[in-house]
PDB file of C-alpha atoms in Angstrom:
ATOM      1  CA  UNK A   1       2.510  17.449  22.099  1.00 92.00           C
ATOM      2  CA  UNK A   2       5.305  15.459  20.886  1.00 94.00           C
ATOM      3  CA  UNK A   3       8.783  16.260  22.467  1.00 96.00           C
ATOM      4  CA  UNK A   4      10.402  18.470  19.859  1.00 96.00           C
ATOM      5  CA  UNK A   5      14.560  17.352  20.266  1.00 96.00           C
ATOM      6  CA  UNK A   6      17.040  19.294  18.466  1.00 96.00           C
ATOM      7  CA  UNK A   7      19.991  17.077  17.240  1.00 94.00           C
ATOM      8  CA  UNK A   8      23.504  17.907  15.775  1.00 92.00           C
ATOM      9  CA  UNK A   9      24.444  13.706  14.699  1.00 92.00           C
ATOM     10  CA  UNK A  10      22.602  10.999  13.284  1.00 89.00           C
ATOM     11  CA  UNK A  11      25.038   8.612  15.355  1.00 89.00           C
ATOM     12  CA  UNK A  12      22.578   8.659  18.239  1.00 88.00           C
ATOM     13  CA  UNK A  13      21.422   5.214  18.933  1.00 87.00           C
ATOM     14  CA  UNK A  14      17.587   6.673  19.222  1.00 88.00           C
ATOM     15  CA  UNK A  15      17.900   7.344  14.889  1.00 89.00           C
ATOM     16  CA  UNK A  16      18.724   3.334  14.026  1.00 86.00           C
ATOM     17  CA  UNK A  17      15.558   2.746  12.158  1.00 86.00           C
ATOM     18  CA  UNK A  18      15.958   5.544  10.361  1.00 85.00           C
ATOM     19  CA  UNK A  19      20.186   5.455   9.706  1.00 83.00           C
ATOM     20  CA  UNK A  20      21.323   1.728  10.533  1.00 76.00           C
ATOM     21  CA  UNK A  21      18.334  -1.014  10.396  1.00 68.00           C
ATOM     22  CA  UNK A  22      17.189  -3.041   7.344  1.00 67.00           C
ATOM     23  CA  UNK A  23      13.874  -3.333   5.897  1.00 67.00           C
ATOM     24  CA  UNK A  24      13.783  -6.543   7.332  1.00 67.00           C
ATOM     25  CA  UNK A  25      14.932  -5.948  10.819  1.00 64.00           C
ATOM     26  CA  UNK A  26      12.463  -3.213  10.819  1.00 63.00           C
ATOM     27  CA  UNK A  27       9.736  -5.708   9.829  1.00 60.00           C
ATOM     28  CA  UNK A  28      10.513  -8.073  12.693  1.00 54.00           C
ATOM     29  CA  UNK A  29       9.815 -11.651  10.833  1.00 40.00           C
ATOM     30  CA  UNK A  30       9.197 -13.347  14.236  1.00 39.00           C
ATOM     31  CA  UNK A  31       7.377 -10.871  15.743  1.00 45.00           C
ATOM     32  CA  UNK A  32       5.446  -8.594  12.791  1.00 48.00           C
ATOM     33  CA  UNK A  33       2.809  -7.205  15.721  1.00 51.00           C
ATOM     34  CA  UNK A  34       6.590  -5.745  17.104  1.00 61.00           C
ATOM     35  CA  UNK A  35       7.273  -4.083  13.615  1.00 86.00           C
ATOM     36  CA  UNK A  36       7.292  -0.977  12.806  1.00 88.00           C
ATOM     37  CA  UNK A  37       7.881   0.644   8.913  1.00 90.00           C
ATOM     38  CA  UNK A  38       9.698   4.102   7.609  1.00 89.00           C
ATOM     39  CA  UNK A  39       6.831   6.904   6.398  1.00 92.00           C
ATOM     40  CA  UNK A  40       9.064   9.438   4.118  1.00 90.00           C
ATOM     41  CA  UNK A  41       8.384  12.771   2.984  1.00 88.00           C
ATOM     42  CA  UNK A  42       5.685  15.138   4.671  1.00 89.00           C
ATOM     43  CA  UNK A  43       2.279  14.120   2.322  1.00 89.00           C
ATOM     44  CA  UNK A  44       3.090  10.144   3.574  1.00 92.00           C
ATOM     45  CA  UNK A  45       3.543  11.557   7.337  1.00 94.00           C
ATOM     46  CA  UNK A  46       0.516  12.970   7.669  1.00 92.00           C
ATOM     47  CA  UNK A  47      -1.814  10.482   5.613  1.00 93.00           C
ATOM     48  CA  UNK A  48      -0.111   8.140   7.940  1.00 95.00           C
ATOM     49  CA  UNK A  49      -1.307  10.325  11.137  1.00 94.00           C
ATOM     50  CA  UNK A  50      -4.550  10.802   9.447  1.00 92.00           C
ATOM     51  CA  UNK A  51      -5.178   7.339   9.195  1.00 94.00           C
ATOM     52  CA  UNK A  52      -4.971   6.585  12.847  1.00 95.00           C
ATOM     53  CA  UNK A  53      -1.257   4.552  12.824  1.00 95.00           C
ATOM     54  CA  UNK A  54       0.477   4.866  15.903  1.00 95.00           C
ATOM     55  CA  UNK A  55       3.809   6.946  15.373  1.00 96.00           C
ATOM     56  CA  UNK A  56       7.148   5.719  17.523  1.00 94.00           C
ATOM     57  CA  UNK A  57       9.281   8.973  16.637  1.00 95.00           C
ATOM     58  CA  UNK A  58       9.553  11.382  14.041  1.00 96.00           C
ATOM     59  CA  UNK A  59      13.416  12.640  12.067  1.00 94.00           C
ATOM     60  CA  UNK A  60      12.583  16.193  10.506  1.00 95.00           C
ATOM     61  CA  UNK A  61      14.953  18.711   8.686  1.00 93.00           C
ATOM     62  CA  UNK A  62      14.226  21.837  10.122  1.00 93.00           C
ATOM     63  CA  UNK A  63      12.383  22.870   7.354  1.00 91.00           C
ATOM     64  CA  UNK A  64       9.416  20.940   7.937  1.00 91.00           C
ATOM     65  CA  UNK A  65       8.341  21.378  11.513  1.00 93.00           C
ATOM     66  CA  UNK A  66       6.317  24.448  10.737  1.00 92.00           C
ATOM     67  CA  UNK A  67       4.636  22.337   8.441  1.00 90.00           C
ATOM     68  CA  UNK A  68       3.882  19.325  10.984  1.00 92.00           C
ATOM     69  CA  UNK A  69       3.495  20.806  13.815  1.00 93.00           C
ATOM     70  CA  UNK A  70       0.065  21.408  14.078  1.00 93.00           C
ATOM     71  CA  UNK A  71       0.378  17.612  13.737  1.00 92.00           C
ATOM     72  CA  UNK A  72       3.419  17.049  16.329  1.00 94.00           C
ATOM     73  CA  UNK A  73       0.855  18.972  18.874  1.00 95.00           C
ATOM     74  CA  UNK A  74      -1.941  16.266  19.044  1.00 95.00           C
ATOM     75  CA  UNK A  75       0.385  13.609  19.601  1.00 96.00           C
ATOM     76  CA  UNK A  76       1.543  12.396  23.133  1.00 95.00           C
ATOM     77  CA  UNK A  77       4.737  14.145  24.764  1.00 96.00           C
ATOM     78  CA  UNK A  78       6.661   9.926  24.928  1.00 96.00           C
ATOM     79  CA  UNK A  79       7.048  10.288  20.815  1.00 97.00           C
ATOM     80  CA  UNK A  80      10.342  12.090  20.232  1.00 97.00           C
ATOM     81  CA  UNK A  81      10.903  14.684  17.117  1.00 97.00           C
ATOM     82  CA  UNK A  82      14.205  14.806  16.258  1.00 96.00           C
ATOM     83  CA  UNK A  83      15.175  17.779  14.802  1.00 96.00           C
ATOM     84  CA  UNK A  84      18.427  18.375  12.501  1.00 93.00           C
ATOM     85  CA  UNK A  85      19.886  21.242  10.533  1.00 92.00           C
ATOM     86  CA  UNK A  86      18.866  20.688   6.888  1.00 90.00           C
ATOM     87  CA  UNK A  87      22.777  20.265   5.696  1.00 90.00           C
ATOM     88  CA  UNK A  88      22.984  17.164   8.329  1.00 89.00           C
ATOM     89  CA  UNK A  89      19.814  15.657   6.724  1.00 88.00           C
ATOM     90  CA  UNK A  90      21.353  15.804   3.388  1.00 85.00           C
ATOM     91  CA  UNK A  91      23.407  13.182   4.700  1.00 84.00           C
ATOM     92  CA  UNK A  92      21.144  10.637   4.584  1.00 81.00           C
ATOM     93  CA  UNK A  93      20.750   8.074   1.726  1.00 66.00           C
ATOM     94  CA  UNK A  94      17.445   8.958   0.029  1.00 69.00           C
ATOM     95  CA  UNK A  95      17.052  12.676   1.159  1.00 65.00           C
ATOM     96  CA  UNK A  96      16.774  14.169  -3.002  1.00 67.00           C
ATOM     97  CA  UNK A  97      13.373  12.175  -2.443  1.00 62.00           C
ATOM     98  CA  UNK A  98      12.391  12.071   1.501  1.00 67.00           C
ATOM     99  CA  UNK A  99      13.351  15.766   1.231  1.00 77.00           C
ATOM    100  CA  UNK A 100      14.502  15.479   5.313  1.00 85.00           C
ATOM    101  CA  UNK A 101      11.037  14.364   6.428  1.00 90.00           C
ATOM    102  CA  UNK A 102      10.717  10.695   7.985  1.00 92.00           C
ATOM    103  CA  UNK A 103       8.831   9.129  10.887  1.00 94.00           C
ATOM    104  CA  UNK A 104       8.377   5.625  12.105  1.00 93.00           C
ATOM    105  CA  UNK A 105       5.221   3.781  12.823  1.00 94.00           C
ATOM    106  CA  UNK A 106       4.042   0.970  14.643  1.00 92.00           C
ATOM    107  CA  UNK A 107       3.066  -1.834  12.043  1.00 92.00           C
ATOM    108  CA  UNK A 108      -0.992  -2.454  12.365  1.00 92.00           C
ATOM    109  CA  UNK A 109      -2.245  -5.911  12.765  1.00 91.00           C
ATOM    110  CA  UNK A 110      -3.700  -7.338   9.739  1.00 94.00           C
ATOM    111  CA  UNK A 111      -7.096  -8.767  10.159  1.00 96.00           C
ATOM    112  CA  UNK A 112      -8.260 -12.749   9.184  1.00 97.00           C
ATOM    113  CA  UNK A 113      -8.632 -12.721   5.435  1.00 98.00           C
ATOM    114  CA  UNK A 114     -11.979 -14.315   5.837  1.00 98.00           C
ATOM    115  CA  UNK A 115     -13.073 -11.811   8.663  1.00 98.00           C
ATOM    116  CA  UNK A 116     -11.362  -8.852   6.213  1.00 98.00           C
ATOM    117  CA  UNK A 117     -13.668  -9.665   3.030  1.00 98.00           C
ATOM    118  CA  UNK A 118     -16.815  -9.966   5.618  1.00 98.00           C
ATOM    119  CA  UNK A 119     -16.206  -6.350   6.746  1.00 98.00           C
ATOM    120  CA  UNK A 120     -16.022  -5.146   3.414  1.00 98.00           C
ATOM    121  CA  UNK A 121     -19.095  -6.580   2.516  1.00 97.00           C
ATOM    122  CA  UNK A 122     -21.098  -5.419   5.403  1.00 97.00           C
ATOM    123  CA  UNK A 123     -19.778  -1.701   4.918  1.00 96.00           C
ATOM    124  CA  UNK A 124     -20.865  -2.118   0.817  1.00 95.00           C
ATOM    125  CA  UNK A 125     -24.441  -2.971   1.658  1.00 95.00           C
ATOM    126  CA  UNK A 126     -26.053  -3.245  -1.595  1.00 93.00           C
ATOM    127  CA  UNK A 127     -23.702  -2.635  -3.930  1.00 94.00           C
ATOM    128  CA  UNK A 128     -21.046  -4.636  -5.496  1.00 96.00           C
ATOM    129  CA  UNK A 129     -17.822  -5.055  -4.130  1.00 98.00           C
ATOM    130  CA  UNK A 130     -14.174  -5.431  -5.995  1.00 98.00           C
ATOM    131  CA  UNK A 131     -11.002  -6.508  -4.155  1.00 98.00           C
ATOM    132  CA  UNK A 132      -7.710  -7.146  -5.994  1.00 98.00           C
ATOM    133  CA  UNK A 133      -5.527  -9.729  -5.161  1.00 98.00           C
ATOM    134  CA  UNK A 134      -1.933  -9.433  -5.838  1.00 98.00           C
ATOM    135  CA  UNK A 135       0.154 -12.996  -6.536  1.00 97.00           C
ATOM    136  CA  UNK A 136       4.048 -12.650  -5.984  1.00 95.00           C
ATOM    137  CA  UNK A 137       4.353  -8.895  -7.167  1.00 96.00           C
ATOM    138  CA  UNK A 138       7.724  -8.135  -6.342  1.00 94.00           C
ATOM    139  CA  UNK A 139       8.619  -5.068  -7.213  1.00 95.00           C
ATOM    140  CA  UNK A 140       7.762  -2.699  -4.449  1.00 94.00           C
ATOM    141  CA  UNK A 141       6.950   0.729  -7.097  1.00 96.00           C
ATOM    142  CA  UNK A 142       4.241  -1.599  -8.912  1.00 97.00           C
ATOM    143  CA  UNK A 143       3.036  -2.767  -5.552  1.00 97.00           C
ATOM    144  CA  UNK A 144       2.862   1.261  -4.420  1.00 97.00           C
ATOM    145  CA  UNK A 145       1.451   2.069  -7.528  1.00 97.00           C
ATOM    146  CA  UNK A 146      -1.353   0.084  -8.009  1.00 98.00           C
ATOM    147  CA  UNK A 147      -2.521   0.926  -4.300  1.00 98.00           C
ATOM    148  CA  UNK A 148      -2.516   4.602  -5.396  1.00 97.00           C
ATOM    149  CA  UNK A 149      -4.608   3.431  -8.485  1.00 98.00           C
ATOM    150  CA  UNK A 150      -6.922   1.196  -6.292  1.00 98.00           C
ATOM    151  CA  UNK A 151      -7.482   4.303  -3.587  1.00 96.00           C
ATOM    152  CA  UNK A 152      -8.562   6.811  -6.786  1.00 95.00           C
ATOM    153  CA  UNK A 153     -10.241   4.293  -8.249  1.00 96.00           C
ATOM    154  CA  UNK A 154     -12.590   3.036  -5.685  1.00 96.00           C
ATOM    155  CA  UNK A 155     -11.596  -0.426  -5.104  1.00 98.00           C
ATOM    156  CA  UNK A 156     -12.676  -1.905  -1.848  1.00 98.00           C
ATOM    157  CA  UNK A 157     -10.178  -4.256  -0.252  1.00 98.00           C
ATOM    158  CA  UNK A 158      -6.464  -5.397  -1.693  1.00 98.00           C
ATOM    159  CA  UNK A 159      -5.287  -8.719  -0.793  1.00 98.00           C
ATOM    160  CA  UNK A 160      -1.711 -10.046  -1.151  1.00 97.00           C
ATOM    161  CA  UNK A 161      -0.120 -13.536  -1.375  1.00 97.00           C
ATOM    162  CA  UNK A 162       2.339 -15.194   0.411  1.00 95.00           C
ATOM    163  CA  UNK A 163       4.808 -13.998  -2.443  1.00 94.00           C
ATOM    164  CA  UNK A 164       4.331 -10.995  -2.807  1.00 95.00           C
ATOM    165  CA  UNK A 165       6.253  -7.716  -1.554  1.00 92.00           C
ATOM    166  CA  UNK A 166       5.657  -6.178   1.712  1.00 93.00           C
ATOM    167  CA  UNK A 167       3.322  -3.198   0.976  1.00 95.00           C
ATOM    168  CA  UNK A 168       4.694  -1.116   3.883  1.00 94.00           C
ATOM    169  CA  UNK A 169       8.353  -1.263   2.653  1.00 91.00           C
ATOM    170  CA  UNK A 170       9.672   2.234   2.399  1.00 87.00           C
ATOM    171  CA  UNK A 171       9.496   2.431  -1.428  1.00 89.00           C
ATOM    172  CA  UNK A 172       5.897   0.974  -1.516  1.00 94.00           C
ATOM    173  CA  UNK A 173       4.785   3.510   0.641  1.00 94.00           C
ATOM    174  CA  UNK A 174       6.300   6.669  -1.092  1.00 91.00           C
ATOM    175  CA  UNK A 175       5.369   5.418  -4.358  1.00 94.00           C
ATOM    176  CA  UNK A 176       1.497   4.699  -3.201  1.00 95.00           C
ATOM    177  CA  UNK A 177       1.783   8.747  -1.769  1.00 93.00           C
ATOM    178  CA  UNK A 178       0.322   7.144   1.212  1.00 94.00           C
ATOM    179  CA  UNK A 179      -2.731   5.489  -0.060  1.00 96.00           C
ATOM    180  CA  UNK A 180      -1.773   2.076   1.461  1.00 97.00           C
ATOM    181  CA  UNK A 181      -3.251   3.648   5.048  1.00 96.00           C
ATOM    182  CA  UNK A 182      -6.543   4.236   3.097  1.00 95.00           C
ATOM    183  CA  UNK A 183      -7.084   1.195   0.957  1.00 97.00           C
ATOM    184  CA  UNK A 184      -7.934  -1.560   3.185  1.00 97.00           C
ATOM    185  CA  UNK A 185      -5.444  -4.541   2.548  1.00 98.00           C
ATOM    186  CA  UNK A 186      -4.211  -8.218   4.199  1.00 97.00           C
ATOM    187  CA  UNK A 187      -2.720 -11.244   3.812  1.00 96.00           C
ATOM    188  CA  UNK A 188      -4.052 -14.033   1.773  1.00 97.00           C
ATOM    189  CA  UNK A 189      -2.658 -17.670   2.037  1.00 95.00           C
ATOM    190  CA  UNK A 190      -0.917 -19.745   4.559  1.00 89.00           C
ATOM    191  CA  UNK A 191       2.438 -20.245   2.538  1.00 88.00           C
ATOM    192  CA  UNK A 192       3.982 -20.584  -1.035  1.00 91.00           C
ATOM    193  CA  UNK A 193       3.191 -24.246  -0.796  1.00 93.00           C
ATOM    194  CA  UNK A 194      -0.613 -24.097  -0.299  1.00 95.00           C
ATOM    195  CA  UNK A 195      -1.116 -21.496  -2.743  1.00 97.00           C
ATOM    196  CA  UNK A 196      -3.687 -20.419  -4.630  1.00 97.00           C
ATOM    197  CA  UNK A 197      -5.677 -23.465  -3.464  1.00 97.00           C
ATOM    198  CA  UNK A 198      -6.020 -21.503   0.019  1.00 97.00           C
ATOM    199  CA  UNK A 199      -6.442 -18.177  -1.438  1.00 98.00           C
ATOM    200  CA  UNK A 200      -8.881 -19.333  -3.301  1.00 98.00           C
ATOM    201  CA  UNK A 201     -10.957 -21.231  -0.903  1.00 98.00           C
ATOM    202  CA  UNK A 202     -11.555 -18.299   1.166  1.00 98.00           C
ATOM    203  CA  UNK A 203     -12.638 -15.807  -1.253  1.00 98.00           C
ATOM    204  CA  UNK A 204     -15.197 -18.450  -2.572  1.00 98.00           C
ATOM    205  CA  UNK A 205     -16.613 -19.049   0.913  1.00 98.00           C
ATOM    206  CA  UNK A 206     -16.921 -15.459   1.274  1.00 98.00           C
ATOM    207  CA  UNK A 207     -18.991 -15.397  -2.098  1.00 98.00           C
ATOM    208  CA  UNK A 208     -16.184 -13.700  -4.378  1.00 98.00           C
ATOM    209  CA  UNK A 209     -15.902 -14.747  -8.282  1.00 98.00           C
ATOM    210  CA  UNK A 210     -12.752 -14.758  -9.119  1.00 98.00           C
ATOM    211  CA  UNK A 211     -11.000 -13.530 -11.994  1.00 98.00           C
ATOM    212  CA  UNK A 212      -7.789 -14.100 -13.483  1.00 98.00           C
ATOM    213  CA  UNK A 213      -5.982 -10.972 -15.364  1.00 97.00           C
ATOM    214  CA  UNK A 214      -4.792 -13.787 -17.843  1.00 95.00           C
ATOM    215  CA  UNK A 215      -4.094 -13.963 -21.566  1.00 89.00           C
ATOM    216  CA  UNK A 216      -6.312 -17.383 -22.376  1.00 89.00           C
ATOM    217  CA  UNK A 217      -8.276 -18.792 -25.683  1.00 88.00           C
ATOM    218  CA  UNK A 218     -11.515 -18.040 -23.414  1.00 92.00           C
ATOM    219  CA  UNK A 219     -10.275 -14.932 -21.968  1.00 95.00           C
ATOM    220  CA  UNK A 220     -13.408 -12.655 -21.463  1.00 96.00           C
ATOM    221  CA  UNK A 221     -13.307  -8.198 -22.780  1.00 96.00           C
ATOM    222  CA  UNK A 222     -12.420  -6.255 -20.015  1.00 96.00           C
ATOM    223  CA  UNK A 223     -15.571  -4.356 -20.987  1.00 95.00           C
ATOM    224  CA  UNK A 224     -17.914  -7.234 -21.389  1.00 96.00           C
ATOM    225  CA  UNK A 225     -21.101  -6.346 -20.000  1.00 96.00           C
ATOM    226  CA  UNK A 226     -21.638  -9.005 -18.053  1.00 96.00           C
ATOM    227  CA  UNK A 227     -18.993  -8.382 -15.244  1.00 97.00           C
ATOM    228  CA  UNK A 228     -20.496  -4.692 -14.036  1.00 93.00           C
ATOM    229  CA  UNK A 229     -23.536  -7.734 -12.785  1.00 95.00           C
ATOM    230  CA  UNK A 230     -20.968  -9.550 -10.200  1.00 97.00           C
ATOM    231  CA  UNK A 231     -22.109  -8.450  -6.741  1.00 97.00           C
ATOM    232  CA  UNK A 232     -18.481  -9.349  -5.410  1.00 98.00           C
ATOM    233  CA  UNK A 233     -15.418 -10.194  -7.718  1.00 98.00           C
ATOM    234  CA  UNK A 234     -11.889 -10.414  -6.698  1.00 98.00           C
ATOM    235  CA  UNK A 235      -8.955  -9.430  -9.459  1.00 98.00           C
ATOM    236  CA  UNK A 236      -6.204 -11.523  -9.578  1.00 98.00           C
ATOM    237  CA  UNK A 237      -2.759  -9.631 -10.866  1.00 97.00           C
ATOM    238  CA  UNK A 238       0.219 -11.709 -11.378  1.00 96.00           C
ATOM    239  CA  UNK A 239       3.950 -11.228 -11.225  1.00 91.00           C
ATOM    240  CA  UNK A 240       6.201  -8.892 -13.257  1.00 84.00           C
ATOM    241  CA  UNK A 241       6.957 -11.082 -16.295  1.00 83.00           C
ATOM    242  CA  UNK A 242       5.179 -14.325 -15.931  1.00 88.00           C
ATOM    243  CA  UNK A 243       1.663 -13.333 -15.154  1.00 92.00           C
ATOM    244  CA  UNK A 244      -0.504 -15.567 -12.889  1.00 96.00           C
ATOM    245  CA  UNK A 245       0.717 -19.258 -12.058  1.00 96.00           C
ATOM    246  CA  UNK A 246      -0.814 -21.744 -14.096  1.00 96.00           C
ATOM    247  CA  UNK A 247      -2.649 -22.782 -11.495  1.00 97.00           C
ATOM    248  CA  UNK A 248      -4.247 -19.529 -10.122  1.00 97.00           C
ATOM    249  CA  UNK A 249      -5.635 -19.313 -13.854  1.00 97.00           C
ATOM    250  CA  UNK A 250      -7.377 -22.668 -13.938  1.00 97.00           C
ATOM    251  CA  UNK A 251      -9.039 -22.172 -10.923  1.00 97.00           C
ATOM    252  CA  UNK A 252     -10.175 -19.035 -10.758  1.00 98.00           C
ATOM    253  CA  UNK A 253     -13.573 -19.115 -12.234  1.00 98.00           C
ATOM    254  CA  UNK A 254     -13.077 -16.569 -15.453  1.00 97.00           C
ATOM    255  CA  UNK A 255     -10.275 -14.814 -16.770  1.00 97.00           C
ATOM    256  CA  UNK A 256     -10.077 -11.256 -17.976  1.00 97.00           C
ATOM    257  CA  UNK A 257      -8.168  -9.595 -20.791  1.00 95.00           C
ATOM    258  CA  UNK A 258      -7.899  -5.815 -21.486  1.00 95.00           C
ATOM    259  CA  UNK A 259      -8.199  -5.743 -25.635  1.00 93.00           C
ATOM    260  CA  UNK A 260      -5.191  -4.019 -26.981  1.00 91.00           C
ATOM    261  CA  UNK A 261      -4.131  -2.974 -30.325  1.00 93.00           C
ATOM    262  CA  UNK A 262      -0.672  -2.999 -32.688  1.00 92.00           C
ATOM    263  CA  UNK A 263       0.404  -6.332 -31.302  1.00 87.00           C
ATOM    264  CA  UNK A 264       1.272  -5.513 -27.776  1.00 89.00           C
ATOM    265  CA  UNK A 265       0.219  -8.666 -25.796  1.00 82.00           C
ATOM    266  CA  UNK A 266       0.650  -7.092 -22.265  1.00 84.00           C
ATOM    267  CA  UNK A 267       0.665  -3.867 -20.086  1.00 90.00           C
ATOM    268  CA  UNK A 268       2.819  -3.278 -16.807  1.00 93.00           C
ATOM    269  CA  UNK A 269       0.930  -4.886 -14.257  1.00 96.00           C
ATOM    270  CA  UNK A 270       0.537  -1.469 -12.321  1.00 96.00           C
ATOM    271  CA  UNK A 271      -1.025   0.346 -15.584  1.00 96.00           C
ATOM    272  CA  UNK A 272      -3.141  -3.118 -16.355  1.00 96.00           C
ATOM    273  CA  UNK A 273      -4.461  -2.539 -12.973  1.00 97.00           C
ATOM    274  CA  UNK A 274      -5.716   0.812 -13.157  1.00 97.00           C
ATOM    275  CA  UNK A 275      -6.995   0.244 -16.536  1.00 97.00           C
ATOM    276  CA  UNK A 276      -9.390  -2.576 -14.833  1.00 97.00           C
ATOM    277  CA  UNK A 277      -9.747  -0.801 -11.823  1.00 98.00           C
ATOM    278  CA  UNK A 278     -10.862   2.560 -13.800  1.00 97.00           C
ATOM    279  CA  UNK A 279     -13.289  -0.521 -15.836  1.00 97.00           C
ATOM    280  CA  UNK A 280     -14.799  -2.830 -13.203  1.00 97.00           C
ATOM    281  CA  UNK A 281     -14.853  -0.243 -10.069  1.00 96.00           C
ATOM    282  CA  UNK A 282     -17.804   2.363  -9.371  1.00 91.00           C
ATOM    283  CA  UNK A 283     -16.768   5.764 -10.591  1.00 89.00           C
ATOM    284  CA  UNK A 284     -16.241   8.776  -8.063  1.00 86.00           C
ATOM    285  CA  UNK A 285     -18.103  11.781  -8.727  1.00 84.00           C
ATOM    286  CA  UNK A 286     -16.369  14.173 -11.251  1.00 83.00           C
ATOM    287  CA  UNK A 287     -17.344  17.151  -8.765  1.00 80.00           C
ATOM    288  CA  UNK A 288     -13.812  16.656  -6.900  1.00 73.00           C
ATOM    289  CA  UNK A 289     -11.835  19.894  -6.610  1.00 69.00           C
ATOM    290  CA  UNK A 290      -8.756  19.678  -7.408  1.00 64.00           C
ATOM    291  CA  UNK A 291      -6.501  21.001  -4.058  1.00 61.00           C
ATOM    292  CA  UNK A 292      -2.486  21.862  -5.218  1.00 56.00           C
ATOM    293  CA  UNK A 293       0.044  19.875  -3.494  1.00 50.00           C
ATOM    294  CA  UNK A 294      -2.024  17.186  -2.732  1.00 43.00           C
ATOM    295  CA  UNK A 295      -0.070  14.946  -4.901  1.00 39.00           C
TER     296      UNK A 295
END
């Protein structure tokens, strides 16, 4: 079991990712395999232990470690709990949403793009397969959001460009609810200078079609027929704002529009996503049952 430690400070130098370190000292540029990321609140904890991620310590108002302690117990004894009276917790920037209930975790590789879209095709089979690609999103809640769309929605694979957010940044995380350790996701693209001509290039040796999310004169329906029939497409959703660079829409090999009444030209780019995802994506069953607290 993990080694429950009472504390009565947060000045110990043992709490620094969680009290003193920046998002990007915490991501470790030069060394990302060295990285580790902030899980906060209790439902984000344990989807993160659920999904296999290797935990580094754990910073708990006493409150929840009733809650997480069947969890605590299957871990090793090295990972330290820190435990701290709820009223010291409240300290801490962020607790009306983290609620006293953070852990770190080790950052997980992330796999070859090309060797990524392979092992989403082989665990498809027969039937189609949808990825989204995300160009230079940078605000983290979209980024969250549309991976809790894309994990309810059934979309395979998520792949990000060189400009876009960091999906394991503390508010991409708590936004997603956690979903971003169950939708599988990587890098796509060298560097800002080589895309999308990269990008590109590997999702069309992989087989992908790829579609822009792009307001064009030959822009096809959202619900045109003819795109349930592509056995592996990859979405391309563009920056708050601008949309797709010019170039990512001239050479992907269709673009998409979602038909939309009154004059309004555009959605957010996290609602246009679910929208398509809800569209293009195999439905789940509607035999779910619905389980309180889950969300």
């Amino acid at each position: 079991m993990a080694t429950v430690l009472h504390i009565d400070t947060l000045e110990d130098p043992r709490l620094d990712a969680y009290t003193r370190l920046t998002e990007r000292e915490l991501r470790s540029v030069l060394e990302p395999e060295k990285g580790i990321f902030i899980a906060e609140s209790a439902k984000v904890i344990e989807r993160a232990l659920n999904a296999g991620l290797e935990p580094i310590s754990f910073l708990l108002g006493e409150r929840w470690l009733a809650q997480l302690e069947p969890l605590l117990a299957t871990l090793p004894e090295e990972v330290p709990a820190f435990i701290a009276p709820m009223e010291l917790m409240e300290e801490l920037t962020g607790f009306t949403v983290t609620r006293g209930a953070l852990a770190a975790f080790r950052r997980p590789p992330l796999a070859d793009p090309a060797v990524f879209l392979a092992d989403l095709c082989t665990r498809a089979g027969e039937r189609p397969v949808r990825v989204c690609v995300l160009e230079g999103i940078v605000d983290h809640t979209n980024v969250g959001a549309i991976f809790r769309s894309a994990a309810a929605l059934n979309v395979d694979g998520i792949l990000v460009s060189p400009t876009c957010c960091d999906p394991l940044y503390r508010r991409a995380v708590r936004v997603s609810m956690g979903t971003v350790f169950q939708v599988p996701w990587t890098r796509l693209g060298g560097d800002a200078r080589h895309w999308p001509a990269d990008g590109l290039a590997v999702l069309h040796d992989a087989g992908f079609t790829c579609a822009a999310m792009a307001l064009t004169d030959d822009s096809r329906s959202l619900d045109d027929p003819s795109l349930a029939h592509i056995e592996r497409l990859a979405l391309f959703m563009g920056t708050e704002g601008t949309g797709l660079t010019a170039k990512t829409v001239a050479g992907a090999d269709l673009a998409i529009r979602i038909p939309m009444a009154h004059g309004v030209d555009s959605l957010n780019v996290a609602a246009a996503s679910a929208v398509a995802f809800w569209q293009l994506c195999p439905h789940a069953s509607n035999s779910y049952h619905y389980r309180p607290g889950m969300f």
